[in-house]
Every structure is written in structure tokens, then in C-alpha cells.
Coordinates of C-alpha atoms in Angstrom, one line a residue:
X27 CA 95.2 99.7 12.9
X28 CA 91.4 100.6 13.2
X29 CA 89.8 97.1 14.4
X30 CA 89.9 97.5 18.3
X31 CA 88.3 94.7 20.0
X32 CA 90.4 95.0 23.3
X33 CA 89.8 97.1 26.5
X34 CA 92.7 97.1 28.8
X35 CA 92.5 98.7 32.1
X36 CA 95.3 101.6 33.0
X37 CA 95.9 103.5 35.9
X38 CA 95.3 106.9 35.9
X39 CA 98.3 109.8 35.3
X40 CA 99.4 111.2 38.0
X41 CA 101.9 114.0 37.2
X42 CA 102.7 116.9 35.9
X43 CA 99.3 118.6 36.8
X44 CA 99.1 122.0 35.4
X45 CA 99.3 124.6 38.1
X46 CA 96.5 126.7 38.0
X47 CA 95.4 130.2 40.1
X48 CA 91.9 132.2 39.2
X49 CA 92.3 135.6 39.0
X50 CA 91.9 138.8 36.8
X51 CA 88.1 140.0 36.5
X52 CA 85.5 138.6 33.7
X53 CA 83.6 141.5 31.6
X54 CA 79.8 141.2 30.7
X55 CA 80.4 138.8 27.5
X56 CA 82.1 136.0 30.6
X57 CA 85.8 137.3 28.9
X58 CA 89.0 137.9 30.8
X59 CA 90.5 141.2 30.9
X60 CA 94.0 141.4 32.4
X61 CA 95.4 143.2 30.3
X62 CA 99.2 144.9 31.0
X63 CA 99.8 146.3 27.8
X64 CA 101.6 144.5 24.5
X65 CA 99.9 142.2 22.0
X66 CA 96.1 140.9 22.6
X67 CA 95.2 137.5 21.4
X68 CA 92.0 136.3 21.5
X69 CA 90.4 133.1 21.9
X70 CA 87.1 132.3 20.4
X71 CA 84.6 129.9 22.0
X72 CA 81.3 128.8 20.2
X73 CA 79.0 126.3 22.4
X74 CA 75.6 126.2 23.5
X75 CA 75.6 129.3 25.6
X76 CA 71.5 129.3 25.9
X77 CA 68.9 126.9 25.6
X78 CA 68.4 123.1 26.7
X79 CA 72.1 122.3 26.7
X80 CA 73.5 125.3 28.1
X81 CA 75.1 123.5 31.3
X82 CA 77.2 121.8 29.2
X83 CA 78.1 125.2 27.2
X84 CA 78.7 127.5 30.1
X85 CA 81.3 124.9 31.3
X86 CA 82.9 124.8 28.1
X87 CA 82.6 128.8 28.0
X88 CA 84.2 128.9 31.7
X89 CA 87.0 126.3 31.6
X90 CA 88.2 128.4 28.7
X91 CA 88.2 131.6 30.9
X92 CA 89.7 130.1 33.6
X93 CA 92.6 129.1 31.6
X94 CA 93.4 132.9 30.4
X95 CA 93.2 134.0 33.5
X96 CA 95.7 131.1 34.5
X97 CA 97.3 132.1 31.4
X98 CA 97.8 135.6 32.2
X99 CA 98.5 135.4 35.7
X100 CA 101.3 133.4 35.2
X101 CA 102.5 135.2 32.4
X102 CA 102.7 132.6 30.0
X103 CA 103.4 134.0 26.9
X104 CA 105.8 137.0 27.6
X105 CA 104.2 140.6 25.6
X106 CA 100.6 138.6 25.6
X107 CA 97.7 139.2 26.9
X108 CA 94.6 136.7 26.0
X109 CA 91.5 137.2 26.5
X110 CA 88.0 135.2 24.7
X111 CA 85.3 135.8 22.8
X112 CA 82.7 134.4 23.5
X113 CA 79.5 133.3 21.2
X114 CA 76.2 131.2 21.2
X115 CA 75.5 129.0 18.7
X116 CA 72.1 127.6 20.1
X117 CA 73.0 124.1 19.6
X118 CA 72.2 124.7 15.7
X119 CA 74.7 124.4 12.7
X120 CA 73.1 127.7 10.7
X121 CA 74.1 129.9 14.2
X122 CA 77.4 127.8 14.3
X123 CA 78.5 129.0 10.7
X124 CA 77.6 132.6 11.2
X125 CA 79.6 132.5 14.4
X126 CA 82.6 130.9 12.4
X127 CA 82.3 134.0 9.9
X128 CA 82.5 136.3 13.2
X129 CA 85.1 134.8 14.8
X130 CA 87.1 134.9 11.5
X131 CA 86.7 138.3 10.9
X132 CA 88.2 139.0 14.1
X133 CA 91.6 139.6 13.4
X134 CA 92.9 138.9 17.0
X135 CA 91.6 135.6 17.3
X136 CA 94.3 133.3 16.5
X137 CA 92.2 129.8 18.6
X138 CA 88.9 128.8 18.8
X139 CA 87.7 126.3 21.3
X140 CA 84.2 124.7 20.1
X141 CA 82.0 123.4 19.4
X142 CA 79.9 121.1 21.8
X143 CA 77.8 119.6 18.8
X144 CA 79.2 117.4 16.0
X145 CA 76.7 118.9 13.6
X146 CA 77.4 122.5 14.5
X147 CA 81.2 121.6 13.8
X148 CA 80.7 120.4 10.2
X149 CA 79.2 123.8 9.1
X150 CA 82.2 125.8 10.8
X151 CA 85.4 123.5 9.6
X152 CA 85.6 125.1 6.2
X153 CA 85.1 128.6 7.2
X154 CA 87.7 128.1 9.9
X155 CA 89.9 126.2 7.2
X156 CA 90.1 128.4 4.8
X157 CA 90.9 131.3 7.5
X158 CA 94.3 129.1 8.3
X159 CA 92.3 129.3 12.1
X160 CA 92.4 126.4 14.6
X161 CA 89.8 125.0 16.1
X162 CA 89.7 122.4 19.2
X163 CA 86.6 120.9 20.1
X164 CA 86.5 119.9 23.5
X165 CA 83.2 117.2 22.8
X166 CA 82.8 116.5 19.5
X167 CA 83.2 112.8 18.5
X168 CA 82.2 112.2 14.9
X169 CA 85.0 110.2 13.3
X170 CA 84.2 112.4 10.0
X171 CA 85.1 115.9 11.4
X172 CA 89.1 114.1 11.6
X173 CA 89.0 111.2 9.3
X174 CA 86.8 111.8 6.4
X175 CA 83.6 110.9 5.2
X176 CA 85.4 107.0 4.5
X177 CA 86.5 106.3 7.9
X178 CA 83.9 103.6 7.9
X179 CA 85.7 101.9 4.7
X180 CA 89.2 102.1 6.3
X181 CA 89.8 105.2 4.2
X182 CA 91.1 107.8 6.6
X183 CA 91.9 111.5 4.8
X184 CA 91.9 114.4 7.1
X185 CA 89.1 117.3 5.4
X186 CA 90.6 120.2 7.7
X187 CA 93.8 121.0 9.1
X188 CA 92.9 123.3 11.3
X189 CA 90.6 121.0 13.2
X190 CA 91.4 119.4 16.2
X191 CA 89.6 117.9 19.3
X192 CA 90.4 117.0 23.4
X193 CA 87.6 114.3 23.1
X194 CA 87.9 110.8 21.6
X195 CA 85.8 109.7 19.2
X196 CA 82.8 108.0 18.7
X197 CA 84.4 104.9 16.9
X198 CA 86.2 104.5 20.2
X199 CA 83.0 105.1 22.5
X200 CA 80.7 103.4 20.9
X201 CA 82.5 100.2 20.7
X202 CA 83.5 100.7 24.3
X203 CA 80.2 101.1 25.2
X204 CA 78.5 98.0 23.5
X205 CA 81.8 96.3 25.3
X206 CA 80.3 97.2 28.3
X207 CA 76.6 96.6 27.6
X208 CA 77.4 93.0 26.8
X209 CA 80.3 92.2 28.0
X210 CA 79.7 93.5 31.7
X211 CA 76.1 94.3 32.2
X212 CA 75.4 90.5 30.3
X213 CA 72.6 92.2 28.0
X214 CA 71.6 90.6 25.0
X215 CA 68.6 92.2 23.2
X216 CA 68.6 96.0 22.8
X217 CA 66.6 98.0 20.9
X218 CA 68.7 101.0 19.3
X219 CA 67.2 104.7 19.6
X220 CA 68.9 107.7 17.8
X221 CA 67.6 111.4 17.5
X222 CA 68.8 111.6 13.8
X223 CA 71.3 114.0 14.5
X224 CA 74.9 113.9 13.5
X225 CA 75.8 112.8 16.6
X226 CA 73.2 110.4 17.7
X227 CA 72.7 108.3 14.7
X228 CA 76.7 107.9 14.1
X229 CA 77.0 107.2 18.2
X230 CA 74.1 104.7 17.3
X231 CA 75.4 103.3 14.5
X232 CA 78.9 102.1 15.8
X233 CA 77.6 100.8 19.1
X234 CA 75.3 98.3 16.9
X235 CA 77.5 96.9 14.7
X236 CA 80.2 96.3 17.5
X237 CA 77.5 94.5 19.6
X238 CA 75.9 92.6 16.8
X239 CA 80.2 91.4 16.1
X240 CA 80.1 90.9 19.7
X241 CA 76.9 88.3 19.8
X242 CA 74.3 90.4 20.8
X243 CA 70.8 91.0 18.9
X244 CA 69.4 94.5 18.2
X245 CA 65.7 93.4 18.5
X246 CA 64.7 96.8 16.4
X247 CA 65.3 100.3 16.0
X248 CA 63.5 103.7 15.9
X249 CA 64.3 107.4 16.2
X250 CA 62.8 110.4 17.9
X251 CA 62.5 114.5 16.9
X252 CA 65.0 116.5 18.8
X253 CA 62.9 119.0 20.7
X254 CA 59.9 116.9 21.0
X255 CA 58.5 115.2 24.4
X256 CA 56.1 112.8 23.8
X257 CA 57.9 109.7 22.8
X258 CA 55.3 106.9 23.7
X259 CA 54.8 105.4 20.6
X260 CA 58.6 104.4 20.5
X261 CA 58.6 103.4 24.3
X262 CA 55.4 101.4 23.6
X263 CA 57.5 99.3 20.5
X264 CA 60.5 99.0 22.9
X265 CA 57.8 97.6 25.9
X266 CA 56.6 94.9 23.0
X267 CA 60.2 94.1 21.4
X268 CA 61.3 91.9 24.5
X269 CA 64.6 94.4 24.8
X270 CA 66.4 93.7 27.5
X271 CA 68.4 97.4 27.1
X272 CA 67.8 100.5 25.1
X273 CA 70.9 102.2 23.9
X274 CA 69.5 105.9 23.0
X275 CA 72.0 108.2 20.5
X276 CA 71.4 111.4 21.7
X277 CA 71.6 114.5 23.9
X278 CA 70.0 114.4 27.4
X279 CA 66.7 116.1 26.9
X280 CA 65.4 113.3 24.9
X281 CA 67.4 110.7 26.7
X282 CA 66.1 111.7 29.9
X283 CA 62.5 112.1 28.6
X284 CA 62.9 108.7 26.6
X285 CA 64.3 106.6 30.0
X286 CA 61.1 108.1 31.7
X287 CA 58.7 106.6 29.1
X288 CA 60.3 103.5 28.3
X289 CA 59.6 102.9 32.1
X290 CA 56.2 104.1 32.6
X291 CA 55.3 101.6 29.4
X292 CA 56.1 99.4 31.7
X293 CA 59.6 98.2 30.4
X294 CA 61.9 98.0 33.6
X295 CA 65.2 98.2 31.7
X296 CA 68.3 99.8 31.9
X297 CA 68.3 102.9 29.0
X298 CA 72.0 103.4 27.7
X299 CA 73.5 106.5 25.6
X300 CA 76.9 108.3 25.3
X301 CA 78.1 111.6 26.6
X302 CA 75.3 113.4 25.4
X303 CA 73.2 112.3 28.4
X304 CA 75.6 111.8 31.0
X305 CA 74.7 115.1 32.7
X306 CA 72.2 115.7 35.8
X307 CA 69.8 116.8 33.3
X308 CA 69.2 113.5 31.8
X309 CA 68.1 112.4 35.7
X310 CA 65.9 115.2 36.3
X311 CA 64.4 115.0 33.1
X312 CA 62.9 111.6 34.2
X313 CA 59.7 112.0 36.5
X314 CA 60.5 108.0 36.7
X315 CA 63.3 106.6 39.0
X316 CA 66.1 105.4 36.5
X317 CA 68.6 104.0 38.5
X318 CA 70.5 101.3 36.5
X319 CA 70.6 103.7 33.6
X320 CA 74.0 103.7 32.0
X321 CA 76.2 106.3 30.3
X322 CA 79.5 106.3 28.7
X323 CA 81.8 109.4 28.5
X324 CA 85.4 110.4 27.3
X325 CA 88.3 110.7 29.5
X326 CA 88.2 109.1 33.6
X327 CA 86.2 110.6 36.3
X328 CA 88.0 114.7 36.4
X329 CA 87.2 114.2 40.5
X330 CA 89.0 111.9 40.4
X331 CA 92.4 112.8 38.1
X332 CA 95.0 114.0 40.5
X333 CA 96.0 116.3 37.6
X334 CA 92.5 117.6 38.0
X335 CA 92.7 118.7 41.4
X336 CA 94.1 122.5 40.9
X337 CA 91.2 122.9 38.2
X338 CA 88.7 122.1 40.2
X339 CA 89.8 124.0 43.2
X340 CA 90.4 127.1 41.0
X341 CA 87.1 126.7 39.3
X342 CA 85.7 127.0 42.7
X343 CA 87.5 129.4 43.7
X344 CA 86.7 131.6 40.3
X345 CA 83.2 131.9 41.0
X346 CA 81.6 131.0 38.2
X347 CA 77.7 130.2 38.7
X348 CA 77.7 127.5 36.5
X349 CA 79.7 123.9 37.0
X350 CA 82.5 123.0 34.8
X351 CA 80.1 120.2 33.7
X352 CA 81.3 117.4 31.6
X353 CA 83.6 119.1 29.1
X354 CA 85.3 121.4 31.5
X355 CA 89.0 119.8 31.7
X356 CA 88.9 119.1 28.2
X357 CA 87.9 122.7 27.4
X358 CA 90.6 123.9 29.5
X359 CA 92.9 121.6 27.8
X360 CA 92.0 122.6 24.2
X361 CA 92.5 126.0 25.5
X362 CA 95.9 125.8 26.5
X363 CA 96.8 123.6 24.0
X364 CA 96.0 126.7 21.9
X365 CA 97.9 128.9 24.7
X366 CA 100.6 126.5 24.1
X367 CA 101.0 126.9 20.7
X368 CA 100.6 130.5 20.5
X369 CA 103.7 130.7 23.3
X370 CA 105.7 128.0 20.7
X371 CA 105.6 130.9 18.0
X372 CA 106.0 134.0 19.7
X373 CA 108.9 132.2 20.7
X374 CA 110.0 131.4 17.0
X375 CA 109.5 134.8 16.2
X376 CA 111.4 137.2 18.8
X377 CA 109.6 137.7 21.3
X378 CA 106.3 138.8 19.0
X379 CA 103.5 137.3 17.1
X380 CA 103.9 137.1 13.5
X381 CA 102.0 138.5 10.4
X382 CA 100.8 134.9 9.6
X383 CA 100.1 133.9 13.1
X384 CA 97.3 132.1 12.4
X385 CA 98.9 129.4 9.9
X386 CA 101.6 129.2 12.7
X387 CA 99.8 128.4 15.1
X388 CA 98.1 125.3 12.9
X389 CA 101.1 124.4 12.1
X390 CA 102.3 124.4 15.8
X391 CA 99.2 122.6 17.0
X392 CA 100.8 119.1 15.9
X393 CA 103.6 119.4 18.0
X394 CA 101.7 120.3 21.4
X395 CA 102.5 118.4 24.3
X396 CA 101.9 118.7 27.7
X397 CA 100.5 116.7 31.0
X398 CA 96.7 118.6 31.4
X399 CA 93.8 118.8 33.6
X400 CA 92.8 115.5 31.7
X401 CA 95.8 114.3 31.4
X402 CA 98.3 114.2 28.8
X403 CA 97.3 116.2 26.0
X404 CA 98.8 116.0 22.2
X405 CA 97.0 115.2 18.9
X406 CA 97.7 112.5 16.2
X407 CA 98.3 112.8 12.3
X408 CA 94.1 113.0 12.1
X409 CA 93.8 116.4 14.9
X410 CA 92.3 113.7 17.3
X411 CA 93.5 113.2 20.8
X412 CA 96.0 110.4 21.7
X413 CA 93.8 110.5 24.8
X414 CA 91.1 107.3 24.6
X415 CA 90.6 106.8 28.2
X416 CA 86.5 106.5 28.7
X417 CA 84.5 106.0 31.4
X418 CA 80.6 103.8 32.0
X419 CA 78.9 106.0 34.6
X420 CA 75.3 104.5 36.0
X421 CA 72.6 106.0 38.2
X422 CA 72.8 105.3 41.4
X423 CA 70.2 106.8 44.5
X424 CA 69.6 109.7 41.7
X425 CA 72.9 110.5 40.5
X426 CA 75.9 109.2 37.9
X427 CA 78.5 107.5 39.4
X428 CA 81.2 106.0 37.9
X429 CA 81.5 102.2 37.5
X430 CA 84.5 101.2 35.0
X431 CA 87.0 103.4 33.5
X432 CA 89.0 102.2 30.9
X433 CA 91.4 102.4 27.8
X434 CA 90.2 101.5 24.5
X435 CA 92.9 100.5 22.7
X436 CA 93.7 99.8 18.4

């Protein structure tokens, strides 16, 4: 079933937490060396490793490390030794595809986790298709990556096997969020922002037509350049529209600078995006106070997962210099469920990893199971996560806290 009108309320998981312990020393390219002889298999990650949305990619690049070291410590898979590679792909889908090539022509690399962007990802699937090579996003939530360019119509058909992702889509957030907008916050009249991005205008998108079935009104809509700062003109429209709300599809250097604007036009309403802005970033990048803003984001609060308590403690305790940020214990989990699978056919196969290891492992991937950082972690028919817990986070005194977490069911 694909209509989902219905948010029920679930308690969070509380067992089978992965036990975790830092260890092993990182080389200068952030990658794990702890190495004891036998069969190396690497681990790619791609994310945004430099440039305006780097704190969410170092925590996506570090959550992987962390889980070959834990992998490695504990000596997971008997004869292995795992270790990453680790590339930036600048947030753009041209760097993204040459980085797929790379990663492909590495013949140890038998996993990649990445990457952050939805747009990056649609220039890498093929590559990593047609290489028999898995990939696990951690963040990205375009329906299309999994379901086909027809999701929309009902039509699911999965483009890639070898994709998979930790983090729900954006069919399930974006309904969730304009749930919450009108449902919870009581807002009627939004006006409906997107950067024209993959992920922004498809985030957008859903959230309007579920809060247009809902009741609501989207008084107009505009979009803004990724990378630019001056967004007046659009804040001006949204100040004469007679919004109550802005829901923004985006990352959180527009968001942030867009919140700020709307605000100083003189519209004192709440500015509301996805997962893209809920980072501190999309505060500081406000030189207006925007408490009441709203964000939604995939999974429950990972403070507040008791399955989460071991990773944060042994992120700490790594010392990285960068947080784990809001993909960490998905990143983790994507790279153990690669771990996982890589264990599942060693063990098929003696003791050692096979000639075809990478078409193993795909195959593999749709059998992994396991209670995670975030909880627990398999993947259905499509490579998406059975996971569809999300949470609404607002600004409160300067920073996101969380208000409602919730399950988004079918």
C-alpha cells in the first residue's frame, strides 16, 4: 500500500544495541588501519568532505570509521581486515560520478557507504550497478533512487540493485511533515520554497500535495539558487502572501539564510524544511532569532536511542574533531550492514572471500538483519529501510530540540 495518511506513535527499541569499542589508529585520508594480516576489504565512502555541508559529511566519513575499527577490534569477520576509502564529492553530482569510477576501480572495495545528496546519488547508481557494487546511503531520500522514476503514478520498479539506503524516504517525510505543520502546529497558509535541487523540489513537492489533501492552502511558491545569499525578493513575496508558514526544500545554508530574511521582511513566522536543515548550521546562519523554526528528520532523537548509547560514547571516546552530526548512526548502520554482509559470505565460502564478492555481497544485502545504533536495520524488496521512524525538531533558546517522534505508517 502507498496511501499513508496515519501517524501512530511507537516506543522506541530498546535492545540488542550493538556493542561498540574505538580503537586501531586512523591514517591521513580519516581510514582505519588494523591490519593483522589475511584478506583487506575496503569500504568506500563518498559525502561532502569539504565545503558548506561538510559537518554533515565528516560525520558520515567518521561513523563509517568507527564501525571498522569496531569491526576489526572485535574481529568480526575471521581472515578480514577492513579498512575505508575515503573521497569528496563536493556536494556536486559531476565529482560524485568520477568518485563512483574510482571507487570501482578499486578492486578491494566490495561496500560503499554514500552519498549525503540525492542528486550526487543518481549520477553514481549506474556506475556502481554495472560494477555488481553496493551502495548504502545513509541520507538520501528521493523515492526515485529505489522506486523508479513512476513512484508518483503507483508504479514502483527498482533501477539498481545494488542501491540501498539507512534513511527513509521523502514520500514518508514529507507527508509526515505537512502532518505536523497542520495537524499539530494548526497552520493553514504556507508558502512553499524549494532550491531546485533533486532533493529540495521533490521534499517540496510531497509535503504540498499532502497538505493541500489535508485542507490546507499553499498561498504561492518560489525557489532560490543554491549558493546564493541574498534572497529578499522571495522573503518580500512571502511578507505580502499572508503565509502563515514557509516550508523551505532545501539544504541549511539557504534555509538558514532564507528563515533570517523572511523575518527581517518583517514576516514573524515559523520557516519549516526537512533534514537538510536540521543541523546547527541552519541556526547560525540566521543573524535573526528563529525560534519556532521547525525541522523534520529520519529516524528518533540518536541521544536518545538506548541502542545509541555505546556509539555515542565510542564516538567520543575515538576522538574525532568533528560531531557525528545527523547521519552518524545511520552511517554506522549502513556500514555494518555492509560488514554484515561481507561476514554472511565469507562464511558461505570457507572461511575466504570469493572471486565474485562483490555480486555476493548484493545479493546478501537483502537478507541483513540486525538491531543497530538506530535501531533495527534491514531493507525491503525496493533497497529502502523498513525503518520509518521520523522525528519534528523546533528551535528552542538557539538550538533544535526535539518535539514529536513518530512512525509513519502505509
Amino acid at each position: 500500500m502507498r496511501n499513508r495518511s496515519l501517524l501512530v506513535l511507537t516506543t522506541v527499541i530498546t535492545t540488542g544495541a550493538l556493542t561498540l569499542t574505538a580503537c586501531g589508529s586512523r591514517d591521513d585520508k580519516g581510514g582505519s588501519d588494523n591490519s593483522k594480516g589475511g584478506t583487506t576489504v575496503v569500504i568506500g565512502v563518498d559525502a561532502p568532505l569539504t565545503g558548506s555541508l561538510s559537518a554533515l559529511g565528516q560525520g558520515i566519513k567518521n561513523s563509517v570509521d568507527l564501525a571498522v575499527q569496531t569491526a576489526n577490534k572485535n574481529n568480526e569477520v575471521p581472515g578480514v581486515t577492513f579498512k575505508i576509502e575515503a573521497l569528496d564529492d563536493q556536494a556536486t553530482p559531476a565529482t560524485g560520478k568520477a568518485n563512483a569510477t574510482k571507487l570501482v576501480g578499486i578492486k578491494d572495495v566490495l561496500g560503499v557507504v554514500g552519498p549525503l545528496n540525492s542528486g550526487v546519488s543518481q549520477s553514481m547508481q549506474a556506475d556502481f550497478d554495472k560494477a555488481n557494487l553496493t551502495q548504502v546511503s545513509p541520507a538520501n531520500t528521493n523515492p526515485s533512487l529505489s522506486q523508479g522514476d513512476n513512484w508518483g503514478k503507483g508504479e514502483f520498479k527498482r533501477p539498481f540493485k545494488t542501491y540501498f539506503r539507512t534513511a527513509t524516504t521523502d514520500v514518508v517525510q514529507g507527508k509526515f511533515a505537512a502532518n505536523y505543520l497542520f495537524n499539530d502546529a494548526k497552520k493553514r497558509k504556507v508558502f512553499v520554497v524549494n532550491d531546485k535541487q533533486t532533493y529540495g523540489a521533490g521534499l517540496a513537492a510531497i509535503f504540498s500535495d499532502e497538505f493541500k489533501r489535508l485542507g490546507g492552502t499553499v498561498v504561492d511558491t518560489d525557489s532560490v539558487t543554491v549558493k546564493e545569499t541574498d534572497f529578499s525578493s522571495t522573503a518580500n513575496k512571502i511578507k505580502g502572501s499572508g503565509a502563515d508558514s514557509v516550508y523551505f526544500g532545501g539544504q541549511y545554508p539557504e534555509g538558514g539564510l532564507l528563515s533570517d530574511q523572511v523575518k527581517k521582511a518583517g514576516a514573524k513566522i515559523p520557516t519549516m524544511g526537512g533534514d537538510g536543515i536540521y543541523d546547527p548550521e541552519f541556526i547560525k546562519a540566521s543573524g535573526e532569532a528563529n525560534d519556532g523554526d521547525l525541522a523534520t528528520s529520519v529516524g528518533y532523537p540518536v541521544e536518545k536511542l538506548p541502542t545509541a548509547k555505546k556509539f555515542i560514547a565510542d564516538y567520543q571516546a575515538a576522538g574525532f574533531k568533528d560531531p557525528y552530526a545527523a547521519y552518524g548512526g545511520y552511517s554506522y548502520d549502513a556500514a555494518w550492514s555492509i560488514i554484515q554482509a561481507v561476514k554472511s559470505v565469507v562464511a558461505a565460502n570457507n572461511g575466504k572471500v570469493p572471486a565474485d564478492a562483490r555480486a555476493k555481497v548484493t545479493e546478501a544485502m537483502a537478507k541483513v538483519s540486525f538491531e543497530g545504533v538506530t535501531g533495527k536495520v534491514s531493507f525491503d524488496e525496493y533497497g529502502d529501510t523498513t525503518n520509518k521512524q521520523l522525528t519534528v525538531y523546533q528551535v528552542k533558546n538557539g538550538a533544535w530540540a526535539d518535539v514529536k517522534s513518530a512512525t509513519f505508517e502505509d
